[in-house]
């Protein structure tokens, strides 16, 4: 936006801060308003116009040199002041503003011929071209420079290039099935009105966050884009759980299989049949594993673990009960040892 529009814009009021606000306060106010009125979050026409206004205000007030020029222009423009050369009884000495113009133009509040600048009040708003024409005939130059050209008494004043600003980060959520979390998945996402696909690596956990570089809000003035942080929610599976890179499942077996040992068939996460070798003398909680059937990893795959669970019939018959008693007798002092542990 050209500086000759600044008189009609109260950027401090737009951002809701005072004229003495610090850089941090200005940035904080801008971010708060941007989150409220950003077109991605607020689809109304009023919000779009409001977002443009706060962006313009932040562009000026967040830049030290632009803010200094804006404050000076507003200070001289409010109340209908205009410049006039020389001195007179109906004017007043402008030496009190020498610091402002000294910082802007390298001068000391003096006109090009060394005379003091005086001000006269008149109705209406001043034309900024009239104001800047007192500094070497710069009227009509617009936003490119202030003061005279290279041959003028003050030299050219080039506006500093805006500083790069990195875009803000975004946060999003996604739900995965347990199998997608185990195997990895390619998912479709949307950010800032744009759709894209990304790959979720195998072995992600519930609650884990994944950083997608450059998928946040766009940077400004050449700054890099922010990042997208994707929070993972994994739906629980009734049969399988994950422990680091291993997949764990319950492996129900009979008393006879636990005592004598057995090869027990089961189905893995893909529904394929696998065989666990249960050693003789296994108890509930004993873990047996099949190497390489867990979460895939470039270094080494995890394992599929079967957690032994000895099951007995809900309603054992008389023959089973008699056999169980005979089994306890055959174990000798084993039952007495368990009793002591309890």
Coordinates of C-alpha atoms in Angstrom, one line a residue:
X1 CA 0.0 0.0 0.0
X2 CA 1.3 3.5 -1.0
X3 CA 2.3 5.8 1.8
X4 CA -0.1 8.5 0.6
X5 CA -2.9 6.3 1.9
X6 CA -1.6 6.1 5.4
X7 CA -3.3 9.2 6.6
X8 CA -6.7 7.5 6.3
X9 CA -5.6 4.3 8.0
X10 CA -5.3 3.9 11.8
X11 CA -3.2 0.7 11.9
X12 CA -2.9 0.7 15.6
X13 CA -6.7 0.7 15.9
X14 CA -7.0 -2.0 13.3
X15 CA -4.8 -4.3 15.4
X16 CA -6.3 -3.1 18.7
X17 CA -3.0 -1.9 20.2
X18 CA -1.7 1.3 21.6
X19 CA 0.8 3.6 19.7
X20 CA 3.4 2.6 22.3
X21 CA 3.0 -1.2 21.7
X22 CA 6.1 -3.3 21.5
X23 CA 7.0 -5.4 18.5
X24 CA 6.0 -8.5 20.5
X25 CA 2.6 -7.0 21.4
X26 CA 2.0 -6.1 17.7
X27 CA 2.9 -9.6 16.5
X28 CA 0.7 -11.2 19.2
X29 CA -2.3 -9.0 18.3
X30 CA -1.9 -9.8 14.6
X31 CA -1.7 -13.6 15.2
X32 CA -4.8 -13.5 17.3
X33 CA -6.8 -11.6 14.7
X34 CA -5.4 -13.7 11.9
X35 CA -6.6 -16.9 13.5
X36 CA -10.0 -15.3 13.8
X37 CA -10.4 -13.8 10.3
X38 CA -8.2 -16.0 8.1
X39 CA -10.2 -17.1 5.0
X40 CA -9.4 -20.7 5.7
X41 CA -11.2 -20.5 9.0
X42 CA -13.8 -17.8 8.4
X43 CA -15.5 -17.9 5.0
X44 CA -17.5 -14.6 5.2
X45 CA -16.9 -11.6 3.0
X46 CA -16.5 -9.4 6.1
X47 CA -13.8 -11.7 7.4
X48 CA -11.9 -11.5 4.1
X49 CA -11.9 -7.7 4.2
X50 CA -10.9 -7.7 7.8
X51 CA -8.0 -10.0 7.2
X52 CA -6.8 -7.7 4.4
X53 CA -6.9 -4.7 6.8
X54 CA -5.0 -6.5 9.6
X55 CA -2.4 -7.8 7.1
X56 CA -1.8 -4.3 5.8
X57 CA -1.5 -2.9 9.4
X58 CA 0.9 -5.6 10.4
X59 CA 3.0 -5.2 7.2
X60 CA 3.6 -1.5 8.2
X61 CA 3.9 -1.8 12.0
X62 CA 6.0 -4.9 12.1
X63 CA 8.7 -3.1 10.0
X64 CA 10.8 -0.7 12.1
X65 CA 11.4 1.8 9.3
X66 CA 7.9 1.6 7.9
X67 CA 6.4 2.2 11.3
X68 CA 8.7 5.2 11.9
X69 CA 7.6 6.8 8.6
X70 CA 3.9 6.0 9.3
X71 CA 4.1 7.6 12.8
X72 CA 5.7 10.7 11.3
X73 CA 3.2 11.0 8.5
X74 CA 0.3 10.5 10.9
X75 CA 1.8 13.1 13.3
X76 CA 2.0 15.8 10.7
X77 CA -1.2 14.9 8.9
X78 CA -3.7 14.9 11.8
X79 CA -5.3 18.2 12.2
X80 CA -4.8 19.4 8.7
X81 CA -1.2 20.6 8.9
X82 CA 0.7 21.6 5.7
X83 CA 4.2 22.8 5.0
X84 CA 5.2 26.3 4.1
X85 CA 8.7 27.6 3.6
X86 CA 10.3 30.5 5.5
X87 CA 9.0 31.9 8.8
X88 CA 6.2 34.1 9.9
X89 CA 4.2 35.3 12.9
X90 CA 1.3 33.0 12.1
X91 CA 3.5 29.8 12.0
X92 CA 5.4 28.0 14.7
X93 CA 8.9 26.6 14.8
X94 CA 9.3 23.0 13.7
X95 CA 12.6 22.3 15.4
X96 CA 10.8 20.1 17.9
X97 CA 10.3 17.6 15.1
X98 CA 13.9 17.5 14.0
X99 CA 14.4 14.1 15.5
X100 CA 11.7 12.6 13.3
X101 CA 12.9 14.0 10.1
X102 CA 16.5 13.5 11.1
X103 CA 15.9 9.8 11.3
X104 CA 13.8 9.8 8.1
X105 CA 15.9 12.0 5.9
X106 CA 19.2 12.6 7.7
X107 CA 18.2 16.3 8.1
X108 CA 17.7 18.4 11.2
X109 CA 14.3 20.0 10.7
X110 CA 15.7 22.6 8.2
X111 CA 14.5 23.4 4.8
X112 CA 16.8 22.9 1.8
X113 CA 18.1 26.5 2.1
X114 CA 18.8 26.2 5.8
X115 CA 15.6 28.0 6.8
X116 CA 13.3 26.8 9.5
X117 CA 10.1 25.0 8.4
X118 CA 6.8 26.4 9.7
X119 CA 3.3 25.0 9.7
X120 CA -0.1 26.5 9.1
X121 CA -3.4 24.9 9.9
X122 CA -6.1 24.8 7.3
X123 CA -9.3 22.9 6.8
X124 CA -9.3 19.4 5.3
X125 CA -6.6 16.8 5.1
X126 CA -3.2 17.7 3.6
X127 CA -1.9 16.2 0.4
X128 CA 1.2 14.1 1.2
X129 CA 2.7 15.2 -2.1
X130 CA 2.6 18.8 -0.7
X131 CA 4.3 17.6 2.5
X132 CA 7.1 15.7 0.8
X133 CA 7.6 18.4 -1.8
X134 CA 9.3 20.5 0.9
X135 CA 12.1 17.9 1.0
X136 CA 13.5 18.4 -2.4
X137 CA 10.5 18.3 -4.8
X138 CA 9.5 14.7 -4.2
X139 CA 5.8 15.3 -5.0
X140 CA 4.3 12.5 -7.0
X141 CA 7.0 10.0 -6.4
X142 CA 4.7 7.6 -4.5
X143 CA 5.9 4.8 -2.4
X144 CA 9.3 4.3 -4.1
X145 CA 11.3 7.1 -2.3
X146 CA 11.0 10.2 -0.1
X147 CA 12.9 13.4 -0.4
X148 CA 14.7 14.6 -3.5
X149 CA 16.2 12.6 -6.3
X150 CA 19.9 12.0 -6.4
X151 CA 20.5 15.6 -7.1
X152 CA 18.2 17.0 -4.4
X153 CA 19.3 18.5 -1.1
X154 CA 18.5 15.4 0.9
X155 CA 19.4 12.6 -1.5
X156 CA 17.2 9.6 -2.3
X157 CA 15.5 7.7 0.5
X158 CA 14.9 4.1 -0.6
X159 CA 12.4 2.0 1.3
X160 CA 13.9 -1.0 3.0
X161 CA 12.9 -4.4 1.5
X162 CA 10.4 -6.2 3.7
X163 CA 11.9 -8.9 6.0
X164 CA 11.1 -12.5 5.2
X165 CA 8.6 -14.0 7.6
X166 CA 8.1 -17.8 8.1
X167 CA 4.6 -19.1 7.9
X168 CA 2.7 -20.4 11.0
X169 CA 2.4 -24.1 11.7
X170 CA -0.8 -25.9 11.3
X171 CA -2.3 -28.8 13.5
X172 CA -4.5 -31.6 12.2
X173 CA -5.7 -35.0 13.3
X174 CA -6.2 -38.3 11.5
X175 CA -7.7 -41.7 12.6
X176 CA -6.0 -44.9 11.5
X177 CA -7.1 -48.6 11.9
X178 CA -4.7 -50.7 13.9
X179 CA -3.6 -52.5 10.7
X180 CA -2.8 -49.1 9.0
X181 CA -0.7 -48.1 12.0
X182 CA 1.1 -51.4 11.8
X183 CA 1.6 -51.5 8.1
X184 CA 1.8 -47.8 7.2
X185 CA -0.6 -46.1 4.9
X186 CA -0.9 -43.4 2.2
X187 CA -3.6 -40.9 3.2
X188 CA -5.2 -37.9 1.6
X189 CA -5.1 -34.6 3.6
X190 CA -6.2 -31.0 3.0
X191 CA -4.6 -27.9 4.3
X192 CA -5.2 -24.3 3.3
X193 CA -7.8 -25.4 0.7
X194 CA -5.3 -27.7 -1.1
X195 CA -5.4 -31.5 -1.1
X196 CA -2.3 -33.6 -1.0
X197 CA -1.3 -37.2 -0.2
X198 CA 1.3 -38.3 2.4
X199 CA 2.7 -41.6 3.6
X200 CA 2.2 -42.6 7.3
X201 CA 5.2 -44.8 8.3
X202 CA 4.6 -48.3 9.7
X203 CA 4.6 -48.5 13.5
X204 CA 3.0 -45.2 14.4
X205 CA 1.5 -45.1 17.9
X206 CA -1.8 -43.7 19.2
X207 CA -1.2 -40.0 20.2
X208 CA 2.0 -39.7 18.2
X209 CA 2.6 -36.5 16.1
X210 CA 4.1 -36.5 12.7
X211 CA 5.7 -33.4 11.2
X212 CA 5.0 -32.7 7.6
X213 CA 7.6 -30.0 6.6
X214 CA 6.3 -27.1 4.5
X215 CA 2.6 -28.0 4.7
X216 CA 1.7 -25.2 7.2
X217 CA 0.7 -21.7 6.4
X218 CA 2.7 -19.9 3.6
X219 CA 5.6 -17.7 4.4
X220 CA 5.7 -14.0 3.5
X221 CA 8.3 -12.0 1.7
X222 CA 10.3 -15.0 0.8
X223 CA 10.0 -16.7 4.2
X224 CA 9.6 -20.5 4.3
X225 CA 6.3 -22.2 4.8
X226 CA 5.3 -23.4 8.2
X227 CA 4.9 -27.1 9.1
X228 CA 1.9 -29.3 9.6
X229 CA 1.8 -31.4 12.7
X230 CA -0.5 -34.4 12.3
X231 CA -1.7 -36.1 15.5
X232 CA -2.4 -39.8 15.1
X233 CA -5.3 -41.6 16.7
X234 CA -5.2 -45.5 16.3
X235 CA -8.4 -47.5 16.7
X236 CA -7.8 -50.4 19.2
X237 CA -7.9 -53.9 17.8
X238 CA -9.6 -56.7 19.9
X239 CA -6.9 -59.2 19.1
X240 CA -3.6 -57.4 18.6
X241 CA -1.5 -54.8 20.4
X242 CA 1.8 -53.2 19.5
X243 CA 4.9 -53.1 21.8
X244 CA 7.7 -51.2 20.2
X245 CA 8.2 -53.0 16.9
X246 CA 6.6 -56.2 18.0
X247 CA 3.0 -57.3 17.5
X248 CA 1.5 -59.1 20.5
X249 CA -1.5 -61.4 20.5
X250 CA -3.1 -63.8 23.0
X251 CA -2.5 -67.5 22.2
X252 CA -5.1 -69.7 24.0
X253 CA -4.0 -73.3 24.4
X254 CA -5.2 -76.4 26.4
X255 CA -3.7 -77.8 29.5
X256 CA -2.4 -80.8 27.6
X257 CA -0.7 -78.5 25.0
X258 CA 0.9 -76.5 27.8
X259 CA 2.2 -79.6 29.6
X260 CA 3.4 -81.6 26.6
X261 CA 4.3 -78.8 24.3
X262 CA 2.7 -78.3 20.9
X263 CA 2.7 -76.6 17.5
X264 CA -0.2 -74.1 17.7
X265 CA -1.7 -72.5 14.5
X266 CA -3.0 -68.9 14.6
X267 CA -3.7 -66.1 12.1
X268 CA -1.5 -62.9 11.9
X269 CA -2.6 -59.3 11.3
X270 CA -3.0 -60.0 7.6
X271 CA -5.2 -63.1 8.2
X272 CA -2.4 -65.5 7.1
X273 CA -1.9 -68.7 9.0
X274 CA 1.2 -68.9 11.2
X275 CA 2.5 -71.6 13.6
X276 CA 3.8 -71.0 17.1
X277 CA 6.0 -73.6 18.8
X278 CA 4.9 -73.8 22.4
X279 CA 7.5 -75.5 24.6
X280 CA 6.5 -78.2 27.1
X281 CA 5.8 -76.9 30.6
X282 CA 4.5 -73.5 29.4
X283 CA 2.3 -71.5 31.8
X284 CA -0.1 -68.6 31.1
X285 CA 1.9 -65.5 30.3
X286 CA 4.7 -67.4 28.6
X287 CA 5.6 -65.6 25.4
X288 CA 6.5 -67.4 22.2
X289 CA 7.5 -65.6 19.0
X290 CA 7.8 -65.8 15.3
X291 CA 10.8 -63.7 14.1
X292 CA 10.3 -61.0 11.5
X293 CA 6.4 -61.0 11.6
X294 CA 6.1 -57.7 13.5
X295 CA 6.3 -54.1 12.3
X296 CA 8.5 -53.6 9.2
X297 CA 11.6 -51.5 9.8
X298 CA 14.6 -50.7 7.5
X299 CA 17.0 -51.9 10.2
X300 CA 15.2 -55.0 11.3
X301 CA 11.5 -56.1 11.5
X302 CA 9.8 -56.7 14.8
X303 CA 8.4 -60.1 15.8
X304 CA 4.9 -61.6 16.2
X305 CA 4.5 -62.6 19.9
X306 CA 2.0 -65.1 21.1
X307 CA 1.2 -64.7 24.8
X308 CA 0.2 -68.2 26.2
X309 CA -3.2 -68.3 27.8
X310 CA -4.1 -71.8 29.3
X311 CA -7.8 -72.3 28.9
X312 CA -10.1 -75.0 30.4
X313 CA -13.7 -75.8 29.6
X314 CA -16.3 -73.6 31.3
X315 CA -18.3 -76.7 32.5
X316 CA -15.8 -79.7 32.8
X317 CA -17.4 -83.1 33.0
X318 CA -16.8 -85.7 35.7
X319 CA -14.1 -87.4 33.6
X320 CA -12.2 -84.2 33.1
X321 CA -12.4 -83.4 36.8
X322 CA -11.1 -86.9 37.7
X323 CA -8.3 -86.5 35.2
X324 CA -7.4 -83.1 36.6
X325 CA -7.1 -84.6 40.2
X326 CA -5.0 -87.4 38.9
X327 CA -2.9 -84.9 37.1
X328 CA -2.3 -82.9 40.3
X329 CA -1.3 -86.1 42.1
X330 CA 1.1 -87.0 39.3
X331 CA 2.7 -83.5 39.8
X332 CA 3.8 -84.5 43.3
X333 CA 4.6 -81.4 45.4
X334 CA 3.9 -79.0 42.7
X335 CA 0.4 -78.1 44.0
X336 CA 1.9 -77.6 47.5
X337 CA 4.5 -75.3 46.2
X338 CA 1.9 -73.1 44.5
X339 CA 0.0 -73.0 47.7
X340 CA 3.0 -71.6 49.5
X341 CA 3.4 -68.9 46.8
X342 CA -0.1 -67.7 47.5

